[in-house]
XYZ file of C-alpha atoms in Angstrom:
662
model
C 0.219 0.651 0.224
C 1.772 3.598 -0.941
C 1.734 6.431 1.329
C -1.226 8.048 -0.334
C -3.422 5.043 -0.461
C -2.789 4.934 4.219
C -3.701 7.197 4.999
C -6.863 8.093 2.668
C -7.905 4.858 5.200
C -6.338 6.023 7.714
C -9.311 9.210 7.854
C -11.856 6.913 6.738
C -12.150 6.656 2.402
C -15.092 4.897 1.780
C -14.099 2.214 -1.726
C -15.651 3.021 -4.333
C -15.377 2.864 -8.190
C -14.953 6.823 -10.049
C -14.329 6.578 -13.190
C -12.870 9.709 -14.519
C -12.958 9.420 -17.425
C -16.412 10.052 -17.108
C -16.192 12.751 -14.920
C -17.390 16.722 -15.102
C -14.942 18.219 -12.715
C -16.019 20.587 -9.806
C -15.807 24.942 -11.566
C -15.925 28.078 -9.905
C -17.751 29.813 -9.147
C -17.894 33.811 -10.411
C -15.578 36.453 -9.690
C -16.894 39.410 -9.023
C -18.043 36.428 -5.517
C -14.673 35.667 -4.746
C -12.801 38.854 -4.001
C -14.880 39.458 -0.758
C -13.040 36.080 -0.029
C -9.722 37.328 -0.360
C -8.956 38.627 3.125
C -11.155 35.907 5.190
C -10.007 33.489 7.081
C -11.548 29.768 6.975
C -9.699 29.944 3.119
C -7.520 28.287 1.136
C -6.118 30.313 -2.331
C -3.439 29.020 -5.338
C -2.864 30.887 -8.041
C -5.629 30.447 -11.247
C -3.332 28.298 -14.131
C -3.675 30.275 -17.370
C -4.234 26.241 -18.974
C -6.792 23.691 -19.937
C -8.102 21.600 -17.451
C -7.454 18.035 -17.225
C -9.046 15.352 -15.739
C -5.276 11.999 -15.947
C -7.355 8.615 -15.003
C -5.053 6.423 -13.566
C -5.862 2.472 -14.413
C -1.882 0.645 -13.704
C -0.515 1.076 -17.076
C -3.418 2.992 -18.416
C -3.275 6.336 -18.193
C -6.501 8.156 -19.861
C -6.613 12.330 -20.087
C -10.260 14.046 -20.299
C -11.187 17.509 -20.980
C -14.042 19.106 -18.810
C -15.824 18.219 -21.206
C -15.093 15.081 -20.973
C -13.260 14.577 -24.496
C -10.487 12.624 -24.689
C -6.523 14.284 -24.555
C -4.238 11.667 -24.185
C -2.950 11.673 -27.083
C -2.936 15.464 -27.718
C -0.989 15.857 -24.252
C 0.858 11.891 -24.278
C 3.851 13.660 -22.784
C 2.129 14.151 -20.490
C -0.145 10.628 -20.008
C 4.067 8.910 -19.795
C 4.214 10.788 -16.965
C 1.255 10.271 -15.120
C 2.179 6.593 -15.902
C 5.014 6.632 -13.362
C 4.092 7.558 -10.447
C 3.202 5.001 -7.974
C 0.377 4.834 -7.193
C -1.757 1.906 -9.689
C -4.929 3.770 -9.196
C -5.422 7.310 -9.466
C -7.530 10.128 -10.446
C -6.421 13.547 -10.047
C -7.241 17.533 -11.690
C -5.376 19.958 -12.863
C -4.687 22.092 -15.130
C -2.291 21.513 -18.240
C -0.041 24.993 -18.673
C 2.642 26.478 -21.158
C 4.480 28.694 -19.899
C 6.184 31.692 -21.387
C 10.064 32.066 -20.631
C 9.161 35.209 -18.124
C 7.744 31.572 -16.195
C 4.103 32.450 -15.842
C 1.141 30.473 -17.507
C 0.783 32.068 -21.072
C -2.699 30.644 -23.079
C -1.410 32.019 -26.716
C 1.226 29.967 -26.771
C 0.022 26.917 -25.717
C -2.852 27.611 -27.828
C -0.270 26.465 -30.792
C -0.309 23.104 -28.859
C -4.139 23.177 -29.044
C -4.112 23.626 -32.958
C -1.469 21.185 -33.801
C -3.788 18.543 -31.449
C -7.255 19.800 -34.176
C -4.973 19.179 -37.358
C -3.979 15.711 -36.201
C -5.475 13.062 -37.656
C -5.249 9.600 -35.179
C -2.174 9.265 -33.310
C -0.374 11.498 -31.169
C 0.275 14.876 -31.494
C 3.305 16.597 -32.154
C 5.132 18.144 -28.731
C 5.314 21.561 -30.392
C 4.390 23.269 -27.045
C 6.302 22.155 -23.757
C 2.836 21.873 -21.624
C 3.263 21.258 -17.896
C 0.623 19.003 -16.122
C 0.027 21.439 -12.960
C -2.278 19.248 -10.333
C -3.812 20.808 -6.798
C -6.360 17.584 -6.198
C -6.859 13.859 -5.818
C -10.231 12.070 -6.420
C -9.392 8.667 -6.445
C -6.823 6.653 -4.977
C -6.083 2.674 -4.451
C -9.260 1.252 -3.558
C -11.063 5.116 -2.212
C -12.566 7.798 -3.902
C -11.650 10.729 -2.073
C -14.535 13.411 -3.598
C -16.284 13.391 -0.605
C -12.972 14.084 1.829
C -12.161 18.732 2.792
C -9.892 19.659 0.521
C -7.080 20.101 3.146
C -6.880 16.114 3.365
C -7.084 15.331 0.167
C -4.193 18.234 -0.470
C -2.326 15.772 2.113
C -3.156 13.511 0.098
C -1.459 14.912 -2.401
C 0.956 15.376 -1.015
C 2.695 11.218 -0.995
C 0.975 11.622 -4.541
C 3.230 14.070 -6.083
C 6.529 14.807 -4.848
C 8.279 18.468 -4.552
C 9.656 18.274 -7.023
C 7.569 17.253 -9.224
C 7.730 13.535 -11.391
C 9.391 13.236 -14.474
C 11.653 15.954 -14.942
C 8.580 18.793 -13.549
C 6.243 17.503 -15.617
C 4.168 16.896 -13.854
C 3.954 18.866 -10.053
C 1.815 20.069 -7.093
C 0.127 23.585 -7.341
C 1.302 25.642 -4.343
C -1.141 26.868 -1.690
C -0.845 30.076 0.394
C -3.096 32.304 3.292
C -2.858 35.444 2.458
C -5.347 35.996 -0.903
C -4.429 39.154 -0.407
C -1.309 38.726 -1.407
C -1.230 36.562 -3.638
C -3.381 38.592 -5.452
C -0.938 41.762 -5.742
C 1.075 39.959 -7.171
C -0.476 38.616 -9.919
C -1.445 42.001 -10.645
C 2.292 42.898 -10.736
C 3.453 40.319 -12.387
C 0.263 40.583 -14.949
C -0.739 37.004 -14.062
C -4.290 35.788 -14.596
C -5.592 35.807 -10.742
C -6.681 33.717 -7.365
C -8.882 31.083 -7.139
C -9.681 30.546 -3.526
C -11.109 27.346 -1.957
C -13.734 27.274 1.768
C -11.940 24.884 3.930
C -13.712 21.559 4.321
C -15.090 22.250 1.295
C -15.365 18.866 -0.799
C -14.963 17.584 -4.897
C -18.710 18.169 -5.821
C -18.253 17.124 -9.756
C -19.797 18.920 -12.482
C -21.403 21.526 -10.142
C -20.313 25.495 -10.085
C -19.976 25.436 -6.260
C -19.720 29.233 -4.126
C -16.793 26.749 -1.912
C -14.655 27.241 -5.092
C -13.460 30.837 -6.217
C -12.308 32.461 -8.947
C -10.644 36.466 -9.066
C -9.380 37.165 -12.271
C -6.519 40.175 -12.647
C -7.297 40.495 -16.460
C -10.858 40.209 -18.141
C -11.067 37.190 -20.411
C -13.532 34.685 -21.427
C -15.263 32.017 -23.849
C -16.566 33.274 -26.609
C -18.223 30.952 -29.547
C -17.360 32.559 -33.119
C -21.112 33.456 -35.068
C -18.969 34.006 -38.662
C -16.148 36.264 -39.719
C -15.304 39.504 -41.956
C -13.087 39.329 -44.115
C -9.972 41.318 -43.985
C -7.500 43.448 -46.347
C -4.038 42.361 -47.588
C -2.332 39.735 -46.022
C -6.052 39.400 -43.907
C -7.932 39.737 -46.587
C -8.970 35.766 -46.321
C -10.063 36.674 -42.048
C -9.893 40.742 -40.767
C -11.408 39.350 -37.471
C -14.142 37.037 -36.063
C -17.501 37.987 -34.895
C -18.158 36.822 -31.440
C -21.436 35.602 -29.617
C -22.878 34.710 -26.243
C -25.910 33.408 -25.238
C -27.688 34.418 -22.119
C -30.443 31.604 -21.538
C -30.993 29.910 -24.222
C -30.156 33.622 -26.955
C -27.215 33.293 -28.351
C -26.328 37.289 -28.373
C -23.550 38.577 -30.393
C -20.576 40.321 -28.111
C -18.261 41.706 -31.434
C -15.376 41.210 -33.317
C -12.185 39.742 -31.866
C -8.834 40.559 -34.852
C -5.795 41.357 -32.417
C -3.967 37.989 -32.447
C -3.665 36.082 -34.908
C -1.255 35.240 -37.026
C -1.315 33.672 -40.357
C -0.802 29.916 -39.126
C -3.575 30.784 -36.866
C -6.049 31.933 -39.559
C -5.290 28.949 -41.480
C -6.371 26.891 -38.972
C -10.003 28.838 -38.852
C -10.543 28.458 -41.748
C -9.916 24.692 -41.682
C -12.755 24.641 -39.009
C -14.986 27.295 -40.163
C -15.430 27.193 -43.661
C -17.711 23.426 -43.395
C -19.868 25.154 -40.963
C -20.711 28.289 -42.835
C -24.435 29.616 -43.115
C -25.726 31.849 -44.909
C -27.812 33.806 -42.189
C -26.854 35.154 -39.129
C -27.582 32.875 -36.405
C -27.481 35.145 -32.926
C -29.472 38.603 -32.823
C -27.828 42.002 -31.802
C -26.926 44.440 -33.578
C -24.046 42.834 -35.331
C -21.611 46.105 -36.079
C -21.731 47.019 -39.790
C -19.218 44.992 -42.035
C -19.020 43.884 -45.010
C -17.695 40.465 -46.304
C -19.781 39.107 -43.880
C -19.890 35.736 -43.148
C -21.775 32.748 -40.689
C -21.805 30.280 -39.329
C -23.223 27.384 -36.622
C -22.395 27.907 -33.171
C -19.299 24.884 -33.108
C -15.646 26.994 -32.186
C -15.427 27.759 -29.015
C -12.378 30.870 -28.927
C -11.427 32.420 -25.345
C -10.678 36.075 -25.756
C -9.047 38.614 -23.450
C -10.602 42.603 -22.908
C -10.647 45.366 -21.404
C -14.147 45.082 -20.443
C -17.411 46.608 -22.244
C -18.732 49.487 -24.855
C -21.552 51.331 -25.369
C -22.390 53.097 -27.818
C -25.389 55.732 -29.252
C -28.232 52.954 -29.891
C -27.147 50.854 -27.195
C -25.629 48.054 -28.531
C -22.900 46.602 -25.979
C -19.052 45.201 -27.962
C -16.239 43.760 -25.748
C -13.190 46.382 -25.696
C -9.736 46.100 -27.218
C -10.481 42.322 -28.284
C -7.152 40.503 -28.276
C -6.948 36.551 -29.395
C -6.078 33.728 -26.953
C -6.418 30.849 -28.617
C -8.993 27.770 -29.628
C -11.085 25.798 -26.420
C -12.284 22.713 -27.657
C -12.869 21.989 -24.077
C -15.464 24.160 -23.195
C -18.776 23.914 -24.926
C -20.485 26.616 -26.994
C -23.326 27.000 -24.358
C -21.233 27.648 -21.653
C -20.592 30.772 -22.774
C -22.435 33.309 -20.817
C -20.002 36.575 -21.013
C -22.600 39.542 -20.623
C -21.775 43.370 -19.893
C -23.727 42.488 -16.428
C -21.429 40.361 -15.142
C -19.866 43.343 -12.623
C -17.413 45.321 -15.267
C -18.255 48.871 -16.177
C -19.163 49.608 -19.673
C -18.010 52.865 -21.283
C -18.986 54.525 -24.188
C -17.630 54.283 -27.639
C -17.929 57.814 -28.680
C -15.583 60.525 -26.395
C -15.846 63.828 -26.807
C -14.581 66.547 -29.708
C -12.223 68.624 -26.960
C -10.401 66.301 -24.291
C -12.119 62.793 -25.530
C -13.291 62.487 -22.033
C -13.718 58.019 -21.314
C -17.436 57.912 -20.110
C -18.325 55.059 -16.813
C -21.171 53.977 -14.864
C -22.281 50.477 -13.408
C -23.332 47.920 -15.337
C -27.050 47.280 -14.290
C -27.598 51.058 -15.147
C -26.149 50.735 -18.527
C -28.255 48.502 -19.776
C -31.374 49.955 -17.924
C -30.391 53.310 -19.297
C -27.362 53.930 -22.152
C -27.763 57.456 -22.070
C -26.795 58.480 -19.058
C -23.147 56.566 -19.997
C -22.422 59.065 -21.851
C -23.056 61.671 -18.998
C -25.041 65.163 -20.595
C -21.961 65.141 -23.413
C -24.025 64.420 -27.404
C -21.494 61.462 -28.897
C -20.652 62.110 -31.481
C -18.404 60.415 -35.062
C -15.431 60.409 -35.755
C -14.171 62.514 -38.369
C -11.803 60.378 -39.925
C -12.853 57.463 -41.423
C -10.753 54.543 -40.599
C -10.072 53.014 -43.851
C -9.230 49.357 -43.713
C -9.846 48.722 -40.116
C -9.342 45.142 -39.665
C -5.686 46.030 -41.420
C -2.596 44.596 -38.749
C -0.023 48.608 -37.392
C 1.355 46.418 -34.915
C 3.480 43.652 -35.336
C 1.544 41.618 -32.565
C -1.909 41.536 -34.585
C -3.195 45.206 -32.860
C -5.874 46.412 -36.291
C -6.366 49.939 -37.115
C -9.746 50.010 -35.691
C -8.348 47.627 -32.398
C -5.599 51.913 -31.638
C -7.886 53.754 -33.062
C -10.855 52.495 -30.004
C -7.374 52.402 -27.392
C -6.710 55.614 -28.423
C -10.319 57.225 -27.747
C -10.486 55.650 -24.103
C -6.698 57.102 -23.088
C -7.160 60.522 -24.864
C -7.821 62.731 -22.074
C -3.947 61.098 -20.331
C -2.177 61.371 -24.196
C -3.071 64.447 -24.647
C -1.900 66.125 -20.850
C 1.234 65.508 -22.574
C 1.398 66.323 -26.003
C -1.129 69.716 -26.072
C 1.312 72.812 -27.591
C 4.090 70.158 -29.229
C 5.601 69.631 -31.365
C 4.880 66.335 -32.168
C 6.737 63.435 -34.982
C 3.687 60.921 -35.557
C 6.314 57.512 -35.709
C 5.400 54.054 -37.560
C 5.597 51.243 -36.395
C 9.414 50.781 -37.214
C 10.498 54.500 -36.228
C 10.534 56.307 -39.427
C 8.751 60.138 -39.053
C 5.726 60.953 -41.285
C 6.990 63.919 -43.266
C 5.607 65.669 -45.420
C 2.327 65.759 -44.125
C 0.191 63.075 -47.129
C -1.364 64.983 -49.877
C -5.499 64.210 -47.848
C -4.483 65.523 -44.089
C -7.881 66.770 -43.355
C -8.033 70.968 -42.676
C -8.082 70.700 -38.841
C -4.780 68.278 -38.329
C -2.551 71.347 -37.542
C 1.910 70.635 -38.194
C 4.798 72.981 -37.467
C 7.529 73.955 -37.858
C 10.097 76.275 -35.606
C 13.892 76.518 -34.899
C 14.505 75.208 -31.830
C 18.335 76.836 -31.504
C 20.070 75.576 -34.382
C 17.851 73.331 -34.995
C 15.169 73.264 -37.004
C 11.382 71.069 -35.875
C 9.013 70.561 -37.047
C 5.553 68.225 -36.412
C 2.262 67.981 -36.275
C 0.246 69.706 -32.972
C -1.273 67.224 -31.419
C -4.062 68.760 -30.220
C -7.325 66.126 -30.070
C -8.339 62.948 -30.337
C -9.349 63.791 -33.935
C -6.142 64.394 -34.415
C -4.829 60.568 -33.030
C -6.829 58.827 -34.677
C -5.564 60.726 -38.174
C -2.141 59.024 -37.273
C -3.740 56.176 -37.063
C -5.145 56.511 -40.908
C -1.668 56.798 -42.061
C -0.420 54.184 -40.503
C 1.625 55.966 -36.930
C 0.385 54.410 -34.151
C 2.745 56.337 -32.450
C 3.944 59.682 -31.256
C 6.803 61.764 -30.102
C 8.126 64.733 -28.999
C 10.797 66.613 -27.896
C 11.048 69.609 -25.062
C 9.945 72.289 -27.148
C 6.329 73.286 -27.217
C 4.993 75.459 -30.721
C 4.935 78.895 -29.189
C 8.272 79.321 -26.811
C 10.437 77.752 -29.335
C 13.404 78.534 -27.487
C 12.823 77.713 -24.033
C 12.586 73.481 -22.901
C 11.571 72.336 -20.457
C 12.937 69.010 -20.115
C 15.721 66.763 -20.910
C 15.902 62.889 -21.261
C 18.483 60.064 -20.554
C 17.778 56.924 -22.605
C 18.205 53.542 -19.811
C 18.583 50.560 -22.227
C 19.875 47.021 -22.729
C 19.611 44.483 -24.597
C 16.674 41.743 -23.948
C 18.920 38.755 -23.767
C 20.815 40.748 -20.912
C 17.836 41.617 -20.034
C 17.701 42.024 -16.050
C 14.976 44.673 -14.012
C 17.346 45.362 -12.049
C 20.069 46.633 -13.417
C 17.392 49.043 -16.206
C 16.698 50.346 -12.667
C 19.639 51.189 -11.088
C 21.438 52.677 -13.741
C 17.741 55.216 -13.691
C 18.668 55.735 -9.348
C 21.347 57.105 -10.740
C 21.030 59.731 -12.754
C 17.645 60.115 -10.933
C 20.529 60.978 -7.747
C 22.729 63.013 -9.449
C 19.190 65.199 -11.351
C 18.384 65.548 -7.189
C 22.521 66.394 -5.985
C 21.804 69.288 -8.261
C 17.674 70.305 -7.363
C 16.126 68.600 -10.861
C 12.988 66.577 -10.301
C 13.071 63.526 -12.915
C 10.629 60.669 -13.596
C 10.568 57.618 -14.911
C 9.189 56.674 -18.838
C 8.873 52.754 -20.111
C 10.298 53.652 -23.839
C 10.146 49.430 -24.118
C 10.661 46.610 -23.673
C 13.806 46.982 -22.047
C 14.301 50.480 -21.342
C 13.582 53.803 -19.352
C 13.796 57.581 -20.219
C 14.693 59.715 -17.387
C 12.600 62.789 -17.952
C 14.064 65.366 -15.978
C 12.479 69.040 -15.341
C 15.257 71.566 -16.445
C 11.803 74.654 -15.675
C 11.759 77.148 -18.617
C 15.334 76.451 -19.805
C 16.604 78.345 -22.813
C 17.185 76.340 -25.375
C 20.921 75.149 -25.850
C 21.486 75.803 -22.390
C 19.503 72.917 -21.719
C 20.972 70.898 -24.809
C 24.449 69.301 -22.943
C 22.340 69.289 -19.589
C 21.500 64.707 -21.154
C 24.892 64.256 -22.490
C 25.804 65.360 -19.281
C 23.923 63.656 -16.481
C 24.547 60.003 -18.794
C 28.501 60.356 -18.905
C 28.726 60.893 -14.974
C 25.975 57.776 -14.705
C 27.919 55.404 -16.261
C 30.963 56.838 -14.782
C 29.642 55.907 -11.357
C 29.397 52.278 -11.796
C 26.497 50.839 -13.521
C 26.832 48.250 -15.639
C 28.482 48.232 -18.563
C 26.433 46.771 -20.814
C 23.720 49.765 -20.111
C 23.442 52.153 -22.170
C 22.854 55.175 -21.127
C 22.859 58.395 -23.570
C 21.104 61.622 -23.616
C 17.563 62.066 -26.289
C 15.765 64.738 -28.048
C 13.090 63.429 -28.169
C 10.638 61.258 -26.139
C 7.315 58.485 -26.758
C 5.088 60.276 -25.761
C 3.425 59.046 -22.133
C 0.540 56.974 -23.507
C 1.611 55.508 -26.876
C 2.151 53.112 -28.141
C 6.714 53.059 -28.530
C 8.673 51.947 -31.361
C 8.946 47.793 -31.249
C 11.159 45.483 -34.199
C 9.023 42.433 -34.945
C 9.622 40.330 -32.486
C 10.136 42.598 -29.759
C 6.271 43.718 -26.950
C 4.647 45.925 -27.709
C 5.076 48.835 -24.829
C 3.467 51.789 -24.550
C 5.165 54.669 -22.318
C 3.586 55.378 -18.878
C 4.955 57.993 -16.243
C 6.230 55.485 -13.741
C 6.841 56.252 -9.604
C 9.763 55.887 -8.821
C 8.845 53.200 -6.250
C 7.510 50.700 -8.717
C 10.485 50.919 -11.287
C 12.394 47.278 -9.632
C 8.200 45.944 -9.482
C 7.304 46.494 -13.502
C 7.307 44.196 -15.951
C 8.511 47.294 -19.333
C 7.309 44.112 -21.206
C 3.848 44.066 -20.075
C 2.719 47.108 -20.088
C 1.035 46.876 -23.396
C -2.511 49.059 -24.255
C -4.455 46.612 -22.124
C -2.676 47.739 -18.643
C -1.936 51.869 -20.060
C -6.220 51.991 -20.041
C -6.351 50.433 -16.498
C -4.380 54.137 -15.972
C -5.440 56.007 -18.214
C -8.127 57.472 -15.494
C -6.150 57.969 -13.197
C -2.779 60.249 -15.378
C -5.792 62.276 -17.120
C -5.358 63.922 -13.479
C -1.714 63.573 -12.688
C 0.806 61.684 -12.304
C 4.386 61.505 -12.220
C 5.746 64.137 -14.919
C 3.741 66.717 -13.146
C 6.131 67.683 -11.022
C 9.214 67.881 -13.902
C 6.959 69.837 -15.409
C 6.115 71.840 -13.252
C 9.475 72.235 -12.102
C 11.384 75.873 -11.544
C 14.872 75.768 -11.751
C 18.064 77.160 -12.529
C 19.071 75.159 -15.495
C 22.657 77.333 -15.964
C 23.509 76.825 -12.332
C 22.554 73.033 -12.371
C 24.708 72.593 -15.673
C 28.184 73.998 -14.164
C 27.311 72.533 -11.083
C 27.463 68.467 -13.001
C 30.216 70.033 -15.045
C 32.388 70.388 -12.186
C 31.277 66.860 -10.655
C 32.631 65.207 -14.415
C 36.146 67.494 -13.708
C 36.256 65.741 -9.768
C 35.448 62.449 -10.640
C 38.300 62.294 -13.452
C 41.111 63.318 -11.652
């Protein structure tokens, strides 16, 4: 008898013939209920895994893996079945998730999606192990002759420690999921590291197969849900065959249109989707609701389920509600279409999809109020149409798959925060790789102003970004990024900041090294009375923006170079690069990035969060979350309002350089 069987027998387990291949797992209740228990006693907490739920049934040397809906998954994850077979117990039923991890060790469902696609494409036999996966086990339901589902969760967890050792088995292919006592602290960690969320499990609770119970509660740090595909639209250029998927969800027996998703679809995913969608294409819509008007729309039977990350729901002037900032994550063969029930009434705030002409202000309201009175969401400002017609909205503008339409919606959400930094500046509109748009296109609308000023010996030319419509013009012109220098339009001989960029190659990037170098620049600036603030500038780069008041442009110019030189001499790691830069990415605009690099948004940071934040994770969704507060104030306010004697500060730095040289 194995140690696990001995403990089950000692605790009074009863014999029972549990068949794991016919078992539907226990499910969590909605996350809005779960947030109340994070700080309470009487619960244990686990990281919510961003993977595929799997029941493993082991009978001697025979191992069967089953999805949530009891469909066989053994051949799709054959190496996991082989690893479970090595466990000492001859009879087991385990519950857990199969997970793929990214380079930082975080669960990555999009990466797992490639493995799922490989499994869907096979015709019998084992699926190729193209993406490494791990089976993370959090419950044991049967061991030896005993059915232990009636045991309290603490007892089942203790039995599990005797089944799977702390180091796992088969080189870590099968691991035991750890538990935590402090749910609030665990949830904060999820926020900081962009993990999916927390699962709270009530102490003393039994395992209730097939039920969604309040004894298990999920609290998500990011919004994601499953939707059923109800059609697709054709796109432009390389997305001509499939530009976006139409998505639906069930309200009781009614299937309702919820929006479209185009971001996150690459060529291989489109091939896989069309292979599955074309055979189920039909002539007429299968869902209720107001579809967004799109030419070349195809409809299909509601059979294919996909996972989508999103930023809430939008309400248009007619009251129709659609997903905001949706990103495709993968196909969910383990989820039934009828289980797709995501709705704006699930405690998620609704946001108007149109904005005030001058400041693009975003209005929010509780979902229940917006459902009954959509006009209240927009406040007392009349909704208006965009002044820019965005052509080919499904065409990809950022190399991560972000489309023009998604980027327009993003700018509508963050416009108040972005415009407070861009107004009156001379801005450059940049294409994805960083090339500036100049001269303006012939079709440039009259409301888009350009300017040409002389700052000292330099000529500055660019655009005046003073409204949401100019941001939408930038998208239509193929320019997702915006940069500005330290000059304003009506004071070309005055600079109000200098900037030092701290960067390191991503393959050698250490968060602590970037933060330490940035703090060296901050300390030097503070010595001579200059305020500073860090701004994300890429996946492994930070701009330290230093306030110089209203300094003559020629006097301010050398200051950034002196700060960079002194910081380099202060013991910064040799592979960390510091350089003075003449312009910075405008806060809340995406930073220029090469193919293969994460799309990072420039965000003003606080110094105390610089050690914690993952720069590569500051994408569009993270920026939207920060935008409401940043529309009023952020860490750059002190830099912008600085009152300093820049000539005296420069001389002090020059003396510092000379002193260190001797």
